[in-house]
mmCIF file of C-alpha atoms in Angstrom:
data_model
loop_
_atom_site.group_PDB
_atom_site.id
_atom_site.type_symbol
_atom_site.label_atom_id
_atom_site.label_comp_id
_atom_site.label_asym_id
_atom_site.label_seq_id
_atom_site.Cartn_x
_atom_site.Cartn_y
_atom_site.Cartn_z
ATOM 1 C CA UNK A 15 -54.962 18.802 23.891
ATOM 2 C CA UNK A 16 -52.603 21.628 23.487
ATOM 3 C CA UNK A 17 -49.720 19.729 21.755
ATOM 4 C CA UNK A 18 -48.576 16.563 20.776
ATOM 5 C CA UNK A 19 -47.407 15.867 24.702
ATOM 6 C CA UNK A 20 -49.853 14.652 27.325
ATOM 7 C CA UNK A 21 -52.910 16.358 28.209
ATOM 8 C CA UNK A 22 -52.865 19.587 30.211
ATOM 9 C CA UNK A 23 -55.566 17.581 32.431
ATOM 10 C CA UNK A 24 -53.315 14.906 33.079
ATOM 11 C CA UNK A 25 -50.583 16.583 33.915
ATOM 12 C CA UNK A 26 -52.625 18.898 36.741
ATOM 13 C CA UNK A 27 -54.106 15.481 38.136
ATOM 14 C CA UNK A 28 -50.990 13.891 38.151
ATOM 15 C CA UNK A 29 -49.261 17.462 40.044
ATOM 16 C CA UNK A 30 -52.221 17.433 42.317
ATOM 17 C CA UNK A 31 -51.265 13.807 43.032
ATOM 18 C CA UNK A 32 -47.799 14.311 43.462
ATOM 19 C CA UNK A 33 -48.619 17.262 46.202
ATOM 20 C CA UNK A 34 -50.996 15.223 47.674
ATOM 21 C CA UNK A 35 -48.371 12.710 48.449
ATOM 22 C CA UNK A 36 -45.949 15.198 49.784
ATOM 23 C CA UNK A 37 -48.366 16.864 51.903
ATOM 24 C CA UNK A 38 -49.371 13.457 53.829
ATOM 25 C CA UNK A 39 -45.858 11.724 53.703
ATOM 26 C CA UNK A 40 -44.844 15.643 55.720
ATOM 27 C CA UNK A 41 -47.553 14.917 58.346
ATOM 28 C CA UNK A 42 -46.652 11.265 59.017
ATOM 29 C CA UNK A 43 -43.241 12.643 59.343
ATOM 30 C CA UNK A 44 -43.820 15.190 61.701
ATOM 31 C CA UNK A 45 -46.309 12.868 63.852
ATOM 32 C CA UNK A 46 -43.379 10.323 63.680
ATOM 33 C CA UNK A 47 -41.276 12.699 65.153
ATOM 34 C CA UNK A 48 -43.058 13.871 67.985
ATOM 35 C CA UNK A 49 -44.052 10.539 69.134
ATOM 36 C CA UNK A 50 -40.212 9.597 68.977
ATOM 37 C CA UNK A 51 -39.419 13.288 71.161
ATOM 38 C CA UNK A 52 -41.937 12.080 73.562
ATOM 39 C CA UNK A 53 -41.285 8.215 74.038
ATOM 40 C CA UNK A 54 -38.088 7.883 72.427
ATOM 41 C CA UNK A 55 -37.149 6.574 69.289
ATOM 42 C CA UNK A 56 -36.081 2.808 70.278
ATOM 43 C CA UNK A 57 -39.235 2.521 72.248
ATOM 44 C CA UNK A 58 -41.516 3.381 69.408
ATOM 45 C CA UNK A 59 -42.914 0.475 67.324
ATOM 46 C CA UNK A 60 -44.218 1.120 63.808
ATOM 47 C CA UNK A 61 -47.478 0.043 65.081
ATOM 48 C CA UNK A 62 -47.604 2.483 67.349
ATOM 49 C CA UNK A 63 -46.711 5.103 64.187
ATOM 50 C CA UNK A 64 -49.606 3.916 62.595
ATOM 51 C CA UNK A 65 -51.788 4.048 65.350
ATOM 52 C CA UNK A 66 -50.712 7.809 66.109
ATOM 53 C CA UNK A 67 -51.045 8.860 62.534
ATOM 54 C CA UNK A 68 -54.775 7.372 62.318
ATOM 55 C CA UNK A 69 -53.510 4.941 59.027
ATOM 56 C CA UNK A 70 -53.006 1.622 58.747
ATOM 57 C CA UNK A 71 -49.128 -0.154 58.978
ATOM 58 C CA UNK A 72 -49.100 -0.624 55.565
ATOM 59 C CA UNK A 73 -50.373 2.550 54.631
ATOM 60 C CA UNK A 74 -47.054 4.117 56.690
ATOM 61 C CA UNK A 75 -45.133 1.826 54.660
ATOM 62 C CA UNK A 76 -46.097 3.173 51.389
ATOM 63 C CA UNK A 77 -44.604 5.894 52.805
ATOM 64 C CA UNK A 78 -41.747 5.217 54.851
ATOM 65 C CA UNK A 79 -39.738 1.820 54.548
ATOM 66 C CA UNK A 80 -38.516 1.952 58.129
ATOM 67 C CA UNK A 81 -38.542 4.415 61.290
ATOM 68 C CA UNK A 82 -35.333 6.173 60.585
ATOM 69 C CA UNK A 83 -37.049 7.218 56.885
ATOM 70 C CA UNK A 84 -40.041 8.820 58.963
ATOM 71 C CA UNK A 85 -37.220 11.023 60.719
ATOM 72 C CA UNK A 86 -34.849 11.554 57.744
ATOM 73 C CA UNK A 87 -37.077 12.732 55.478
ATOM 74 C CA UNK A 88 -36.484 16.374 57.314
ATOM 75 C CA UNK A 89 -33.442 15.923 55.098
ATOM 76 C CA UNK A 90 -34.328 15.046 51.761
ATOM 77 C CA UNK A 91 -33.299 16.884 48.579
ATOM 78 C CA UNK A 92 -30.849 18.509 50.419
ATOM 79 C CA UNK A 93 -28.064 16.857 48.632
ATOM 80 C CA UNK A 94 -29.762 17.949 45.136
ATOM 81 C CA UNK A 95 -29.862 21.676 46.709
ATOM 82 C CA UNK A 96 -26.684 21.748 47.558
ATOM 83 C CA UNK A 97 -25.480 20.407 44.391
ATOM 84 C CA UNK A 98 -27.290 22.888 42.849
ATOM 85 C CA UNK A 99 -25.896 25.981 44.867
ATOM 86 C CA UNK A 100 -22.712 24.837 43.530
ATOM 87 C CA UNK A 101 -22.801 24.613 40.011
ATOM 88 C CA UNK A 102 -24.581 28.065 40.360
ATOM 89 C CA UNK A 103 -21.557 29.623 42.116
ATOM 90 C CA UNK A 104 -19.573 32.411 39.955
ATOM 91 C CA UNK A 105 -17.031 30.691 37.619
ATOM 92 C CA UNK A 106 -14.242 32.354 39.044
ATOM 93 C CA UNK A 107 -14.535 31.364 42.485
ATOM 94 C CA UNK A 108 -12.333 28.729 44.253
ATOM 95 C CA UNK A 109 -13.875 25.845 45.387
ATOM 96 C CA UNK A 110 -13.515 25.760 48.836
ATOM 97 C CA UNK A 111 -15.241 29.597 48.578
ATOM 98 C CA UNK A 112 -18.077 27.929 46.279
ATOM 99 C CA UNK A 113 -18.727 25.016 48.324
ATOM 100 C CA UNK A 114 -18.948 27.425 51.671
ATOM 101 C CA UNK A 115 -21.803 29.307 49.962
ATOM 102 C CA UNK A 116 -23.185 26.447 48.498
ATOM 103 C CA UNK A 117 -23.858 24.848 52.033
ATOM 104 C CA UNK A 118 -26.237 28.390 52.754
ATOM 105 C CA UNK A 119 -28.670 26.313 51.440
ATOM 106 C CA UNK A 120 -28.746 23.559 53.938
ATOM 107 C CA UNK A 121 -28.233 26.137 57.088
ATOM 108 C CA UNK A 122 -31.156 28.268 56.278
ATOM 109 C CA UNK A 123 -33.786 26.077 57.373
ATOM 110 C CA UNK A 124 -31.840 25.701 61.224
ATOM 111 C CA UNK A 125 -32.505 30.050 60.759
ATOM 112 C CA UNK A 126 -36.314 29.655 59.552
ATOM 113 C CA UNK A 127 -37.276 27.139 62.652
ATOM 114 C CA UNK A 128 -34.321 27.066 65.232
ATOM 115 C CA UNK A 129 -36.445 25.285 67.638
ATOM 116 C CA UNK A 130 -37.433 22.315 65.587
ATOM 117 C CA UNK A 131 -33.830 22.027 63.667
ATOM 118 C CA UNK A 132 -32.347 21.706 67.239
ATOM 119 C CA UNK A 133 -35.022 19.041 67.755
ATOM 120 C CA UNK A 134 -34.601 17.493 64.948
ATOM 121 C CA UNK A 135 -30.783 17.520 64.858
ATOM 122 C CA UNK A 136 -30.345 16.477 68.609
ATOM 123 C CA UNK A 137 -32.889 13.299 67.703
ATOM 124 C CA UNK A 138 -30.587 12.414 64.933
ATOM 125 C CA UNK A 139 -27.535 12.728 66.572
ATOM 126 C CA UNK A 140 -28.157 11.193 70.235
ATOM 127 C CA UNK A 141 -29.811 8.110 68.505
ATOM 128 C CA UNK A 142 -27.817 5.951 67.146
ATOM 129 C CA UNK A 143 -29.948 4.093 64.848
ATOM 130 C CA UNK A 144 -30.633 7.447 63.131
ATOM 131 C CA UNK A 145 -27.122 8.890 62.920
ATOM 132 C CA UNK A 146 -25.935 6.052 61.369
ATOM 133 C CA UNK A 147 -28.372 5.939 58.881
ATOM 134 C CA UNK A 148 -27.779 9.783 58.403
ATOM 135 C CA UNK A 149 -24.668 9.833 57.975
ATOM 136 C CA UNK A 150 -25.038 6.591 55.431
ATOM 137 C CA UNK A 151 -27.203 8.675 53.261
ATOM 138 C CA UNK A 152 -24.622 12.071 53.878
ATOM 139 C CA UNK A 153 -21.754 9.578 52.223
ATOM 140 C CA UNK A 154 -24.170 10.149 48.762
ATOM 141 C CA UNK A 155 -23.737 13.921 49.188
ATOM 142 C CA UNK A 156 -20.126 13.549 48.122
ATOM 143 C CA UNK A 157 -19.908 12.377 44.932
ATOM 144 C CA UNK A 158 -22.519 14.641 44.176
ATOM 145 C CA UNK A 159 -20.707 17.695 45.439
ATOM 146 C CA UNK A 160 -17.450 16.048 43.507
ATOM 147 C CA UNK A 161 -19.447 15.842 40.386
ATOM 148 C CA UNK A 162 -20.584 19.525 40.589
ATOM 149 C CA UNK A 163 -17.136 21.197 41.210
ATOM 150 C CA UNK A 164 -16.065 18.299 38.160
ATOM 151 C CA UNK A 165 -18.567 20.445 36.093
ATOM 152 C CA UNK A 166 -17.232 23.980 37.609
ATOM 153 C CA UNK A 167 -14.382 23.488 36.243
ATOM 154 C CA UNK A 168 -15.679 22.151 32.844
ATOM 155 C CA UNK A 169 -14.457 18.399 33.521
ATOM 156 C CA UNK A 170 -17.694 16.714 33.935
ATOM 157 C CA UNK A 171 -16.641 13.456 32.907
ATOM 158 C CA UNK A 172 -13.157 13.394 34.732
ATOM 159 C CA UNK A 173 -14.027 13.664 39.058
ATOM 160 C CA UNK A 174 -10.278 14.589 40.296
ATOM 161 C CA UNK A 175 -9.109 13.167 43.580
ATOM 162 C CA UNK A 176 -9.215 16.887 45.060
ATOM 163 C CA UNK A 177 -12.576 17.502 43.971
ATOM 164 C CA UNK A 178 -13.749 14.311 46.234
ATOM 165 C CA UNK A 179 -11.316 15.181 48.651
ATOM 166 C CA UNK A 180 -12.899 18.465 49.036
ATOM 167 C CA UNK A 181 -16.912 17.496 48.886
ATOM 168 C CA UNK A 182 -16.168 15.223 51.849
ATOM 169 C CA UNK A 183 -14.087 17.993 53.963
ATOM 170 C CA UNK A 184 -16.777 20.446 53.543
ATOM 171 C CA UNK A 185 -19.274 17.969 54.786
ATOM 172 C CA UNK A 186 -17.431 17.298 57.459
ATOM 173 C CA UNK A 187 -17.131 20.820 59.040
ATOM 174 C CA UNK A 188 -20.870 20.966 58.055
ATOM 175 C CA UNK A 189 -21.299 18.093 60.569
ATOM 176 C CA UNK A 190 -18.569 19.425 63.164
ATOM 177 C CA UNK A 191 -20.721 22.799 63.320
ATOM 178 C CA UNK A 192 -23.781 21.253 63.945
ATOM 179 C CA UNK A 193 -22.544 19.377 66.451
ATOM 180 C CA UNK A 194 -21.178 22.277 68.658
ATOM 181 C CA UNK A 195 -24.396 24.286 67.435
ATOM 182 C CA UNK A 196 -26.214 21.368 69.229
ATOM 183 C CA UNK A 197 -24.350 21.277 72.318
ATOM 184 C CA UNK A 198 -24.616 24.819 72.499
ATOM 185 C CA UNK A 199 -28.473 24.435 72.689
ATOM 186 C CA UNK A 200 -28.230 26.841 69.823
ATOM 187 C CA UNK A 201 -27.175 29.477 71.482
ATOM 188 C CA UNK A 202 -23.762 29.952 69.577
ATOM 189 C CA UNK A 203 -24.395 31.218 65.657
ATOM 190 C CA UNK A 204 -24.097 28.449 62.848
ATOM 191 C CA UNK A 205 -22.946 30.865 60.264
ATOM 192 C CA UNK A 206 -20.124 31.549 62.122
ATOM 193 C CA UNK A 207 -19.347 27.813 63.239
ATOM 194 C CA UNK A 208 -19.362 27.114 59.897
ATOM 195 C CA UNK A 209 -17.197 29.332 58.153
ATOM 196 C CA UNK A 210 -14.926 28.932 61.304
ATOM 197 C CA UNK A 211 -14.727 24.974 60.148
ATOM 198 C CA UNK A 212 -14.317 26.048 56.812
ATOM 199 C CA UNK A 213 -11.799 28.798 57.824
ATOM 200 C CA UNK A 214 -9.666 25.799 59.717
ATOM 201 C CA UNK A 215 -8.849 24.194 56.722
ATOM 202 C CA UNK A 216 -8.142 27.165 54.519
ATOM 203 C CA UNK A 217 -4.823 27.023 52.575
ATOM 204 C CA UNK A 218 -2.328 29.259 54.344
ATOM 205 C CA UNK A 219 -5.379 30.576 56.923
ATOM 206 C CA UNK A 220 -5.795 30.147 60.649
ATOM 207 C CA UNK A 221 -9.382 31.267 62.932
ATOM 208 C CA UNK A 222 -9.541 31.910 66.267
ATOM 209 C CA UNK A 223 -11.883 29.619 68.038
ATOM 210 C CA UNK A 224 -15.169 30.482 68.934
ATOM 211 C CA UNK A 225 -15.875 30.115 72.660
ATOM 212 C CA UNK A 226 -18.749 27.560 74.212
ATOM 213 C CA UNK A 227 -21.023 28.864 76.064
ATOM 214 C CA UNK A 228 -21.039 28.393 79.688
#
C-alpha cells in the first residue's frame, strides 16, 4: 500500500476495467452504426444489434439503454469539453469571443474524420428518432455553458439571463453550421460556417454569406 488511500493494485484493475468498458461500448457503437447506414435506422431491431455485434440483447443493454444511445454516444462528453474550453478562455475575453473558441473543441473531430462525421451527422439529422433525442440531450449543454461563463465572470452561484441567453445562441449557430456543412456534402469549410453564424449575431457586426455549392 503506498498510502492511506486504496491500493495502487486496485486502482490499475479498476482503470483497466474502466478502459475495457470503453473500448467494447466504442465497438458496439460503431457496429450499431453501420448496420443502421446500411439498413436504416427504423428498420433495425435491437435483436438484430445484438446479433451483428456477436453479444447477447442484454449484454447490448448493459451498454446502451436504447438504439438512439448506440448512435449518440459519438457525442458524449462533448458538453463537459466544451465547458471546459470555456472556463479555460483568457479572462479578458468577451463571451461571445470565448464561447466561439470554446466550440473548437467539438469541430475538430468533423477535421480528424470528415468522412465518418458527415456520416454520422447526416444519420442524426435525417432520422428523426435520433435528432430528437440529440437535440434533447444538446438542451443539457446550455446550462452548462451558462454555468461556465457564470464562473468567467466570477459569479458562479448567480447564472444571469444573458449568460443562458448566450450558451443557447451559440449552440444554435453550432447546429445551423452543421446543417449547411451537411448539405454541402462537406464540401464548404465548418470553421468558416461557424464563425460566419457566430459573426451574424455579433453586436454592431454584419458577414457576408458564404455561397452553397452548386
Amino acid at each position: 500500500m503506498t498510502g492511506a488511500g486504496a491500493p495502487t493494485g486496485t486502482n490499475t484493475r479498476t482503470d483497466t476495467r474502466g478502459i475495457a468498458r470503453a473500448a467494447v461500448r466504442a465497438e458496439l457503437s460503431h457496429v450499431a452504426f453501420e448496420l443502421f447506414r446500411r439498413e436504416g435506422f427504423d428498420k433495425v431491431t435491437l435483436d438484430d444489434l445484438a446479433t451483428a455485434a456477436g453479444v447477447s440483447r442484454s449484454t447490448f443493454l448493459r451498454y446502451f439503454g436504447t438504439k438512439e444511445d448506440a448512435v449518440l454516444a459519438a457525442f458524449d462528453g462533448q458538453d463537459r469539453r466544451v465547458a471546459d474550453a470555456l472556463r479555460a478562455r483568457p479572462a479578458d475575453e468577451d463571451d461571445w469571443t470565448a464561447l466561439r473558441r470554446a466550440l473548437d473543441t467539438v469541430i475538430g473531430r468533423y477535421h480528424e474524420d470528415p468522412e465518418g462525421a458527415l456520416a454520422t451527422t447526416r444519420l442524426v439529422r435525417e432520422t428523426p428518432a435520433l435528432c430528437g433525442r440529440h437535440l434533447e440531450k444538446q438542451l443539457s449543454w446550455r446550462p452548462a455553458l451558462a454555468e461556465a461563463l457564470a464562473e468567467r465572470a466570477g459569479t458562479p452561484e448567480s447564472v444571469t439571463v444573458g449568460q443562458t441567453v448566450r450558451a443557447g445562441a451559440a449552440l444554435g449557430c453550432l447546429n445551423v453550421a452543421l446543417d449547411h456543412w451537411t448539405a454541402s456534402d462537406g464540401r464548404l469549410d465548418l470553421v468558416a460556417l461557424l464563425d460566419e453564424a457566430f459573426a451574424a449575431l455579433a453586436p454592431g457586426s454584419e458577414s457576408e454569406s458564404t455561397p452553397e455549392p452548386r
